[in-house]
CSV table of C-alpha atoms in Angstrom, one decimal:
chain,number,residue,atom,x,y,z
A,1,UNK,CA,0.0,0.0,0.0
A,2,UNK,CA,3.0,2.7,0.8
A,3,UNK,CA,5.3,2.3,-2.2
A,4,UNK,CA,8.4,4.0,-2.8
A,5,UNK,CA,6.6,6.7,-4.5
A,6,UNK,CA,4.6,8.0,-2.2
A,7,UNK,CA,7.6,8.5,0.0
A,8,UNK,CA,9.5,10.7,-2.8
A,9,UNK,CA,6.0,12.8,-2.9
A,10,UNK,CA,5.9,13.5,0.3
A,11,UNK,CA,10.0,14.4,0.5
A,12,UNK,CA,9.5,16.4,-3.1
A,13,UNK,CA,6.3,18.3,-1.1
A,14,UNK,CA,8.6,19.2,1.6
A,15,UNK,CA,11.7,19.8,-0.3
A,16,UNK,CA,8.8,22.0,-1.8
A,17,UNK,CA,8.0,23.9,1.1
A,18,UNK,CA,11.3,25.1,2.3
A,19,UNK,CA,12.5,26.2,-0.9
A,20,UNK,CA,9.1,28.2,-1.5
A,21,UNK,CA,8.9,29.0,2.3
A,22,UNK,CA,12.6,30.9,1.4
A,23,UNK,CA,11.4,33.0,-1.0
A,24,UNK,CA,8.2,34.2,0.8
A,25,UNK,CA,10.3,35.4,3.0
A,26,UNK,CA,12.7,36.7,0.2
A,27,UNK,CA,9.3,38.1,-1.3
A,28,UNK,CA,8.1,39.6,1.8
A,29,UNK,CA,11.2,41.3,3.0
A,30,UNK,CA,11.2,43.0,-0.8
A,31,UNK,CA,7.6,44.1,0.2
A,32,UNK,CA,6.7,42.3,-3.0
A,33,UNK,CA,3.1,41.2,-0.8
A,34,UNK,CA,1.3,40.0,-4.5
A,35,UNK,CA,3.9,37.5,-5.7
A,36,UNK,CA,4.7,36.4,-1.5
A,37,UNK,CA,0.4,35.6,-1.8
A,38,UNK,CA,1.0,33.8,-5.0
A,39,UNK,CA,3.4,31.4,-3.4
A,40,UNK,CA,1.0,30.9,0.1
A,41,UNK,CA,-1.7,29.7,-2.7
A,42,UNK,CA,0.5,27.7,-4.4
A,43,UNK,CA,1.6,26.0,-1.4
A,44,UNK,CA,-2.3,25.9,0.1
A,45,UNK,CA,-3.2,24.4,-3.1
A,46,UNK,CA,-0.5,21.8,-3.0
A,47,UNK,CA,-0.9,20.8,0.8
A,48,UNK,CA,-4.5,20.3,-0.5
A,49,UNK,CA,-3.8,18.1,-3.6
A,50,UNK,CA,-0.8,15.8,-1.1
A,51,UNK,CA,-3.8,15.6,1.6
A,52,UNK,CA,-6.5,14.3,-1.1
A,53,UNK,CA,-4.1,11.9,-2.4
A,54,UNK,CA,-2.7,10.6,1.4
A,55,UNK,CA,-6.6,10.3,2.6
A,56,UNK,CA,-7.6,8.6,-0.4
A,57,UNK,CA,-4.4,6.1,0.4
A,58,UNK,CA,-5.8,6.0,3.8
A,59,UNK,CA,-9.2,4.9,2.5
A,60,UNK,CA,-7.9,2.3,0.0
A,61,UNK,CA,-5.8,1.0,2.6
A,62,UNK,CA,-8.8,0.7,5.2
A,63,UNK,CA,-10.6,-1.3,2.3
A,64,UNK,CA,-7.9,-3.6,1.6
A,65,UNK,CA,-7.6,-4.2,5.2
A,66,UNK,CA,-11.0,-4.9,5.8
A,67,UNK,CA,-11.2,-7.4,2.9
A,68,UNK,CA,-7.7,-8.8,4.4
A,69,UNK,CA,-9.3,-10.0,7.5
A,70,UNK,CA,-12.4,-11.0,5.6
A,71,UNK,CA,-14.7,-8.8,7.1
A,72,UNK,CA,-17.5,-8.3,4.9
A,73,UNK,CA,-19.6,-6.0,7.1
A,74,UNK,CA,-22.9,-6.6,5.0
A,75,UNK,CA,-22.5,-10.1,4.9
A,76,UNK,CA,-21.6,-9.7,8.7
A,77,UNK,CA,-24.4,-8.1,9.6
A,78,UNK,CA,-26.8,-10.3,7.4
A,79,UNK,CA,-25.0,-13.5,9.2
A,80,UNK,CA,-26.1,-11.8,12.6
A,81,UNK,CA,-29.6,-11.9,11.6
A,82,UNK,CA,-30.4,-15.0,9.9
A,83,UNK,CA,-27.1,-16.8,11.0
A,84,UNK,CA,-26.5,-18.4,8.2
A,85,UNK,CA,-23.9,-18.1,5.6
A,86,UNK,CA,-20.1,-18.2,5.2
A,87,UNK,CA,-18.5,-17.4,8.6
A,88,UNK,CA,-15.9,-14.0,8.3
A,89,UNK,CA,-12.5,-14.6,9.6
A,90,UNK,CA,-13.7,-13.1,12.8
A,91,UNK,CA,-16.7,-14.8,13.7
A,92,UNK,CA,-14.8,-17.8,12.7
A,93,UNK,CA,-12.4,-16.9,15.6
A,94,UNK,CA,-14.8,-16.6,17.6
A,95,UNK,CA,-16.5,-19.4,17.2
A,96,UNK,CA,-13.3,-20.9,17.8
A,97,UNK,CA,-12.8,-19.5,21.2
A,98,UNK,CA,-16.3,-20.6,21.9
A,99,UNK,CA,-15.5,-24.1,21.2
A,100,UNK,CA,-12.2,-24.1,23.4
A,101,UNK,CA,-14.0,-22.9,26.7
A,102,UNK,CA,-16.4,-25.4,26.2
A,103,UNK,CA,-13.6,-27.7,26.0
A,104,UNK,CA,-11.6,-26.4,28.3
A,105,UNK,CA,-14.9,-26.8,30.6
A,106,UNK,CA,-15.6,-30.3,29.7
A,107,UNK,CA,-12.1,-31.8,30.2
A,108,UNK,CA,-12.1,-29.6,33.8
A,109,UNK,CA,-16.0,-31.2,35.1
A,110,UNK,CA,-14.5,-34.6,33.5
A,111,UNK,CA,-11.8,-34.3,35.7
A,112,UNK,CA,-13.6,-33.0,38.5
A,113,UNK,CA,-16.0,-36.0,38.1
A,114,UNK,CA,-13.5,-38.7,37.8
A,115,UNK,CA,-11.7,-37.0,41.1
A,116,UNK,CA,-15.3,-37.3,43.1
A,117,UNK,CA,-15.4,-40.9,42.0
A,118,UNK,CA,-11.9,-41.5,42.9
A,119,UNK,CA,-11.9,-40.1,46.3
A,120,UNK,CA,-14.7,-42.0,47.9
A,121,UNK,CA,-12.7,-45.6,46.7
A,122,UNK,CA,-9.5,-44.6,48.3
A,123,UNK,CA,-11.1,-43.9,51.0
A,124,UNK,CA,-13.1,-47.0,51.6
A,125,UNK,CA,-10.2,-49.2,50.9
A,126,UNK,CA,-8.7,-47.3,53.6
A,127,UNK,CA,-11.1,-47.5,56.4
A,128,UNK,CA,-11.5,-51.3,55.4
A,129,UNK,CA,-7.8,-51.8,55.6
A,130,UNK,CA,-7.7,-49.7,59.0
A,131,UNK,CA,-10.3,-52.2,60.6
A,132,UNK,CA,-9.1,-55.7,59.3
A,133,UNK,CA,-5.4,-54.2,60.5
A,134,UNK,CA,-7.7,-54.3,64.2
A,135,UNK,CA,-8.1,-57.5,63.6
A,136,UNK,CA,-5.3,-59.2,62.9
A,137,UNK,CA,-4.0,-57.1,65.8
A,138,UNK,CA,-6.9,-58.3,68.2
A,139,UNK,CA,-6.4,-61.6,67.0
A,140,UNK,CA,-2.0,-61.7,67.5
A,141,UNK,CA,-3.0,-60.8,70.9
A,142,UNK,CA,-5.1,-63.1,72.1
A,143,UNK,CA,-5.3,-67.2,71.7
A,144,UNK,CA,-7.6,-67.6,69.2
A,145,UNK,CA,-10.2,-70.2,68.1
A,146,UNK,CA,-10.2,-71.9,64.7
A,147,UNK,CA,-13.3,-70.6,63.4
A,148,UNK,CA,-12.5,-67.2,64.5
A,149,UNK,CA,-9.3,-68.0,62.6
A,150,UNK,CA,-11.5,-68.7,60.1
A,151,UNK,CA,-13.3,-65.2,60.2
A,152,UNK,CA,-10.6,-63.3,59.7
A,153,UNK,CA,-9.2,-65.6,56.9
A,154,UNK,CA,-12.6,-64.9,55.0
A,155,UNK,CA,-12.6,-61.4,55.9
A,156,UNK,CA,-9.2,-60.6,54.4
A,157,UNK,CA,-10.2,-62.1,51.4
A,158,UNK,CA,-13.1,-59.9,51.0
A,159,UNK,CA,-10.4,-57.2,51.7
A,160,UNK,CA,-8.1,-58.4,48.8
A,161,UNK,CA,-11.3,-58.5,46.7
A,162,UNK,CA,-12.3,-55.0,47.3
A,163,UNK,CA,-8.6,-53.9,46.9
A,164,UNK,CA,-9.2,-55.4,43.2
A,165,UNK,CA,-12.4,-53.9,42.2
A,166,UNK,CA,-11.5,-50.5,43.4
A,167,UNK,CA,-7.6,-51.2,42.1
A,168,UNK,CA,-9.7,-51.4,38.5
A,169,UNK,CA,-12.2,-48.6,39.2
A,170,UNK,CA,-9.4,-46.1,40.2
A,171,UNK,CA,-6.9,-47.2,37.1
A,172,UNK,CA,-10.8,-46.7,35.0
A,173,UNK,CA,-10.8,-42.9,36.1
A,174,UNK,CA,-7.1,-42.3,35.9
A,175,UNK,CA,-7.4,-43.3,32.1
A,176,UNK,CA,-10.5,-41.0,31.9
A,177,UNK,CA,-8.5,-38.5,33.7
A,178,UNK,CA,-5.5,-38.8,31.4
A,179,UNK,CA,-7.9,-38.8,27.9
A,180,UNK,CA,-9.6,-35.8,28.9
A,181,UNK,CA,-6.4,-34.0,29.1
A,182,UNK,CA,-6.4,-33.5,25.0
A,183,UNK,CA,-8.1,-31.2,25.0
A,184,UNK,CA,-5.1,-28.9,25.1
A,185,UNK,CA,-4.3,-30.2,21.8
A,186,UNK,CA,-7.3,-29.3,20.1
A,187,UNK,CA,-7.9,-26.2,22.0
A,188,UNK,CA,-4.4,-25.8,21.4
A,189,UNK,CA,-4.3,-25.9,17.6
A,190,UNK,CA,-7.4,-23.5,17.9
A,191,UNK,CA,-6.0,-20.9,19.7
A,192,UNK,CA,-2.9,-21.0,17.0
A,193,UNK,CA,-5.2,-19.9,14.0
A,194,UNK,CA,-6.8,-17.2,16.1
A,195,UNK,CA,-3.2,-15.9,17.3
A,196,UNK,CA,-2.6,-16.1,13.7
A,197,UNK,CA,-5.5,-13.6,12.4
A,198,UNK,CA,-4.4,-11.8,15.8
A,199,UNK,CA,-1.5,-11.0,14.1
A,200,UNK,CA,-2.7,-10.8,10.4
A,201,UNK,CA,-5.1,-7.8,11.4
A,202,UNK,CA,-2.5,-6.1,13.6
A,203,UNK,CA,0.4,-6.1,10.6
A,204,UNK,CA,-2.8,-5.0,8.6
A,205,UNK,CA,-3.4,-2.1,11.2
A,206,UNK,CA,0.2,-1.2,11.6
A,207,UNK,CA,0.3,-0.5,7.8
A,208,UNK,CA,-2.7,2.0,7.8
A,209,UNK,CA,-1.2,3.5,10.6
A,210,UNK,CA,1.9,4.0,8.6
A,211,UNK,CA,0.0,5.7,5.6
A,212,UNK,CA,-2.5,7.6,8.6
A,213,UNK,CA,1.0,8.6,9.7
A,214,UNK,CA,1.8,10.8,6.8
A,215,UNK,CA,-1.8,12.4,6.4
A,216,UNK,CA,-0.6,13.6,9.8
A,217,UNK,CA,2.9,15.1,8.8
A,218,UNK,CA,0.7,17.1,5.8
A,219,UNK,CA,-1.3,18.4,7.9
A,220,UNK,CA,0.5,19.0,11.1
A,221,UNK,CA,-1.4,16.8,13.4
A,222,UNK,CA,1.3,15.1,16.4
A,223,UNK,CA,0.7,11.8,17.3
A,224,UNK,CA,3.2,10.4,20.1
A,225,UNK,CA,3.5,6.7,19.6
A,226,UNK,CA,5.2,5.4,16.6
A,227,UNK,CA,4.8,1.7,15.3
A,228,UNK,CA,7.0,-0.3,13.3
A,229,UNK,CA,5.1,-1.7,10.2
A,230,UNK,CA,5.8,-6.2,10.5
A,231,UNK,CA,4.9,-8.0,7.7
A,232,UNK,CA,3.4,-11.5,8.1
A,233,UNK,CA,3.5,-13.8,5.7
A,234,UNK,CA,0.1,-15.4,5.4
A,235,UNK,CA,0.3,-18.9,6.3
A,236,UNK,CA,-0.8,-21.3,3.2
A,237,UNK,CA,-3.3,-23.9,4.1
A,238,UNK,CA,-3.2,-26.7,2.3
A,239,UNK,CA,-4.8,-30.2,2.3
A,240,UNK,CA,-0.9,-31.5,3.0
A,241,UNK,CA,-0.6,-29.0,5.8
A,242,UNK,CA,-4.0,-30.1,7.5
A,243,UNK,CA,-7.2,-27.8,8.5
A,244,UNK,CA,-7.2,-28.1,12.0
A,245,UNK,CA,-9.7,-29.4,14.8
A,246,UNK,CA,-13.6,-28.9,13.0
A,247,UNK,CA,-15.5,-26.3,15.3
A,248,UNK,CA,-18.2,-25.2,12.3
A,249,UNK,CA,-21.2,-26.9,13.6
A,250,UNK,CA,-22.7,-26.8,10.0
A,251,UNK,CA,-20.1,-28.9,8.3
A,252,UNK,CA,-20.7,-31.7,10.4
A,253,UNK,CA,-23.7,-33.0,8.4
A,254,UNK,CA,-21.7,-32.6,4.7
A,255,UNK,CA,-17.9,-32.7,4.5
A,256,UNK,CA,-16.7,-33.3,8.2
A,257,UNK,CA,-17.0,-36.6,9.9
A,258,UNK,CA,-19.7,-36.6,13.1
A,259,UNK,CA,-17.1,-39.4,15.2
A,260,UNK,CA,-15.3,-42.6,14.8
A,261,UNK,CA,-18.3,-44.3,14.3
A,262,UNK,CA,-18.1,-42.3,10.5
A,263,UNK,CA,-13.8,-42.7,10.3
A,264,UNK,CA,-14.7,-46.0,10.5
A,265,UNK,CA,-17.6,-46.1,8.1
A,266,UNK,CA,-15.9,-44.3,5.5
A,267,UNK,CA,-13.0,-46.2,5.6
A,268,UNK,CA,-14.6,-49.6,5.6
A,269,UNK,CA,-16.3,-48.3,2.1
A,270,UNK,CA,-12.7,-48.1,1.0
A,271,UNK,CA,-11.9,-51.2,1.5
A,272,UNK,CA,-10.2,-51.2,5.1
B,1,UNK,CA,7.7,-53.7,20.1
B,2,UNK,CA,9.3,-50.1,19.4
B,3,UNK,CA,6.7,-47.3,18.7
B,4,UNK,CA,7.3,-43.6,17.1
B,5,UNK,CA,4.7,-41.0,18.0
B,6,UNK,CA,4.7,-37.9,16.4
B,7,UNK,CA,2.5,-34.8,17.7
B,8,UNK,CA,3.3,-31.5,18.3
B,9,UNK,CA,1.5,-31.1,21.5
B,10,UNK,CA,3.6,-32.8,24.5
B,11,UNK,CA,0.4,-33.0,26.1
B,12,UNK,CA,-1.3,-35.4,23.5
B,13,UNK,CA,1.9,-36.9,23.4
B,14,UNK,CA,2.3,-37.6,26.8
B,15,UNK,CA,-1.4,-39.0,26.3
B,16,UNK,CA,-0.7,-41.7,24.0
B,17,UNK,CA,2.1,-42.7,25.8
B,18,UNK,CA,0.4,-43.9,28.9
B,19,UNK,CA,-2.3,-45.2,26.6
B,20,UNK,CA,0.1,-47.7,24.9
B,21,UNK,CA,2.1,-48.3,28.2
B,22,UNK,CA,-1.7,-49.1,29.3
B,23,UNK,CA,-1.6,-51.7,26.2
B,24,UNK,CA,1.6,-53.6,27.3
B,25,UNK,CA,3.8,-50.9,25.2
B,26,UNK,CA,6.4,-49.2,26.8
B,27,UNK,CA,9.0,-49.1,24.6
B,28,UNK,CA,8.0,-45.6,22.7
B,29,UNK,CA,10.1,-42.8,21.3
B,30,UNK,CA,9.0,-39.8,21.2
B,31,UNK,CA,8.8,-36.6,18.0
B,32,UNK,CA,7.5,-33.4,17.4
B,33,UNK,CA,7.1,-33.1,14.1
B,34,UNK,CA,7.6,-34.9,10.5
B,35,UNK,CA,10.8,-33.6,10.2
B,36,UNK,CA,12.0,-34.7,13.4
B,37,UNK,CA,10.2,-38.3,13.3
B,38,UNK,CA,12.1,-38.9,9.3
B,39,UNK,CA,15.4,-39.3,10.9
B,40,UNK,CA,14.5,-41.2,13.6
B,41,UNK,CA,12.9,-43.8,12.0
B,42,UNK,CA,15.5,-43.9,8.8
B,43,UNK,CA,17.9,-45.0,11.7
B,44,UNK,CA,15.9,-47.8,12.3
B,45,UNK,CA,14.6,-49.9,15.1
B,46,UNK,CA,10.6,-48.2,14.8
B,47,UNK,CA,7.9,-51.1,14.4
B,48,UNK,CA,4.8,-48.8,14.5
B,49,UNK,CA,4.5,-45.6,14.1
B,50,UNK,CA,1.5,-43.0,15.8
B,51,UNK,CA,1.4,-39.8,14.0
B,52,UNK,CA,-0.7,-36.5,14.0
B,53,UNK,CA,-1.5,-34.6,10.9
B,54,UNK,CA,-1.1,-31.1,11.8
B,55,UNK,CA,1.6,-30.1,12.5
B,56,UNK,CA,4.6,-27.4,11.5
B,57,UNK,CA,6.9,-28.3,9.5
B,58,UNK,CA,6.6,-31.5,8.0
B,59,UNK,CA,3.0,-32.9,8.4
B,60,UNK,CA,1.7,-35.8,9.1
B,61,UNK,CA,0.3,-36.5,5.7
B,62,UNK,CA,3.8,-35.4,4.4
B,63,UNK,CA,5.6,-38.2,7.0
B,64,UNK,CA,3.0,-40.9,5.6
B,65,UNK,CA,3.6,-40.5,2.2
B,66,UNK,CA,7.7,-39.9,3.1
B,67,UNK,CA,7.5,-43.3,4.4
B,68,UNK,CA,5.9,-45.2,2.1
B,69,UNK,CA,8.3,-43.7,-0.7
B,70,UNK,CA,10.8,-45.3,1.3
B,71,UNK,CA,11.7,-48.5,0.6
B,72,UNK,CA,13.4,-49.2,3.8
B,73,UNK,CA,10.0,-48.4,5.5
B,74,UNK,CA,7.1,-48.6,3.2
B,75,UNK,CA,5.9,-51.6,5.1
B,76,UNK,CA,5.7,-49.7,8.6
B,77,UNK,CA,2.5,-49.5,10.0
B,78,UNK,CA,1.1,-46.4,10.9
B,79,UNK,CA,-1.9,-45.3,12.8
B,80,UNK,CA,-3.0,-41.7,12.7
B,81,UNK,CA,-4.7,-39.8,15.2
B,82,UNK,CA,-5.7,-36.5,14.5
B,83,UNK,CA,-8.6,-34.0,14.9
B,84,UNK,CA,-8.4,-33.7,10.8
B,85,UNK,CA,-12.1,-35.0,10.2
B,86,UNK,CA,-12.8,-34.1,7.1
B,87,UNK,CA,-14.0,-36.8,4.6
B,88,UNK,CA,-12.0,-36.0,1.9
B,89,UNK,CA,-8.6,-36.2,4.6
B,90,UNK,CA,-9.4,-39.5,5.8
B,91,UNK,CA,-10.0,-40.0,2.2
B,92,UNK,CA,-6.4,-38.6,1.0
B,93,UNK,CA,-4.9,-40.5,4.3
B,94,UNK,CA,-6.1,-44.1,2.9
B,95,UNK,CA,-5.2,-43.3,-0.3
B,96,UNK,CA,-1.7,-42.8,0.9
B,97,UNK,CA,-1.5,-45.9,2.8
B,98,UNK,CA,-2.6,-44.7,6.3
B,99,UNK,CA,-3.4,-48.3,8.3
B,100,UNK,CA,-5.8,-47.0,11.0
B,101,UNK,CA,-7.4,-43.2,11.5
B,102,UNK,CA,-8.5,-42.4,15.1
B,103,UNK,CA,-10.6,-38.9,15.7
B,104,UNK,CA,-9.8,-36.8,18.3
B,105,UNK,CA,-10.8,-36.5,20.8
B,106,UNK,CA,-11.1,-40.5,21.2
B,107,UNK,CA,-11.1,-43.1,23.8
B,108,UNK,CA,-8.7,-45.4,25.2
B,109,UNK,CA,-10.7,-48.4,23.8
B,110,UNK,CA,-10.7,-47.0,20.4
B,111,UNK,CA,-7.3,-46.6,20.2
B,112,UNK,CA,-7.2,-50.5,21.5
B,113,UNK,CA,-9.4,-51.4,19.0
B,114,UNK,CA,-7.5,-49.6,15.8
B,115,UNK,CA,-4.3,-51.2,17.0
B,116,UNK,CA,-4.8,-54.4,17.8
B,117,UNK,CA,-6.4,-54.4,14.1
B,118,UNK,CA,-3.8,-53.2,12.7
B,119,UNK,CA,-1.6,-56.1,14.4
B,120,UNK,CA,-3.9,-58.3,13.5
B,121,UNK,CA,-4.0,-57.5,9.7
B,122,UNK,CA,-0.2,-57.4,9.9
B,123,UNK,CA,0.0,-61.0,11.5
């Protein structure tokens, strides 16, 4: 959008405007007031024509960055109302950050869950293995009888039995516990692509800053903070490179697959 | 039994790890990426190989179809496991010899279920 050209303009206007400012005051000093008046119109009407041309920039440049970052506003604004349609950049993103709280929230409750579940186990096991410890104590220090012998014998094997189930219960919810930590790698790719637009609409900005910048310098307006233009090269994304974890609910029916149930499906119609 | 998985995520790969160990698998090796996973199985020693599809770099896809251009390794089984769920992927992934495709986010049975086909098929 700022080509070299510009920047020789807007050098040429200034080189301009000291040489002319020179001989106003050349003019003026010779009391020559009609040719020193010539020059301020000349230079009012060339401050004018560098302005029209630097907004006009500045308008192009807010258009091609709109249309970078896909923001169709009529489209936008139709999608709001019937919510339909091809998804902008933007709602896409967030749509996308939608989809990674609720997975963030699903893998934290799943956790949660499988942490109530676990609790109550451990515990039992240990109150069970607190009371048959009792028991073998009680039974060390005292003569005992066989069948009490017995008891204790059947006892500790309903001990060892629990130890087993709730052994295969806790591994269960540990398994559950470690599957429901992927959702950092979904959410994870997600947040990627929106740190990606992130950036695509800030390099976008920084360059209508830059041509904002010199509609400023024309006509004399200050602005303290200065930013560096980046360019980003926009990442190619190709069938090879993969498209990332599906959020668009409405693909789901057509050209995404619903689960493995469909991997599976599709793949046994191929012949696996 | 040695067994390559490629992700880019530590987390998923972390995962998967325990998952196989789960399965009686504990000899893995670990990589991030296509381009890291190439060399280590070039070298030799991999049996099975778990790979993601997107990643930087090299992807997935890219590792598939590197290994079964390679005649050292074009027999290697590999399972993929990736949130690509697009028909015409899983499509493109059979077509260039994937054995098994597991959807994320999937369960541990699944991914006992795709392997132990995969073995089976293999013999």
């Amino acid at each position: 959008m700022a080509g070299l050209d510009d920047i020789t303009d807007l050098q040429t206007f200034e080189q301009v405007l000291q040489d002319r400012a020179r001989e106003l005051i050349e003019f003026l000093d010779k009391g020559d007031f009609t040719s020193a008046m010539q020059i301020l119109a000349e230079l009012s009407e060339a401050r004018s024509a560098m302005l029209y041309r630097e907004v006009g920039r500045l308008t192009r440049g807010l258009h091609e960055a709109l249309k970078e970052f896909n923001i169709d506003v009529e489209k936008s604004a139709a999608m709001q109302a019937t919510s339909g349609g091809e998804a902008s950049e933007v709602a896409s993103a967030n749509e996308r950050l939608n989809y990674v709280l609720e997975l963030t929230e699903k893998a934290a409750n799943t956790t949660m869950d499988m942490v109530d579940a676990s609790m109550p186990i451990a515990e039992e096991l240990g109150e069970q293995a607190r009371l048959l410890r009792d028991d073998w104590k009680r039974m060390a220090d005292k003569e005992s009888t066989l069948s009490e012998l017995k008891d204790l014998g059947r006892s500790t094997e309903s001990f060892l039995l629990q130890i087993e189930s709730g052994s295969g219960a806790l591994h269960k919810n540990f398994t559950d516990i470690l599957l429901a930590q992927g959702f950092q790698d979904i959410t994870g790719q997600l947040i990627k692509r929106v740190i990606g637009l992130v950036n695509e609409v800030e390099s976008s900005l920084v360059k209508l800053v830059s041509v904002a910048g010199k509609v400023d310098r024309i006509t004399g307006i200050k602005r303290e903070a200065e930013l560096e233009a980046r360019s980003q090269a926009k990442e190619g994304s190709t069938d090879l490179k993969g498209h990332g974890p599906q959020v668009l609910k409405h693909e789901t029916t057509s050209e995404v697959v619903a689960g493995q149930d469909d991997v599976d499906d599709l793949l046994s119609s191929l012949g696996f | 039994m040695k067994i390559l998985i490629v992700d880019d995520f530590s987390t998923m790969r972390r995962i998967i790890k325990n998952l196989l160990r789960d399965l009686g698998f504990n000899n893995t090796v670990e990589a991030d990426d296509g381009n890291t996973a190439l060399p280590i199985l070039k070298s030799g020693g991999i049996d099975f190989l778990v790979t993601d599809w997107n990643m930087p770099g090299m992807s997935g896809l890219e590792l598939l179809q590197a290994v079964r251009s390679d005649a050292a390794l074009a027999k290697l089984p590999v399972l993929m496991v990736t949130a690509e769920a697009k028909r015409e992927q899983i499509i493109l992934a059979a077509q260039a010899g994937v054995n098994g495709y597991v959807v994320k986010p999937f369960t541990a049975a699944v991914l006992k279920e795709k392997i132990e086909k995969i073995f089976e098929r293999i013999g």
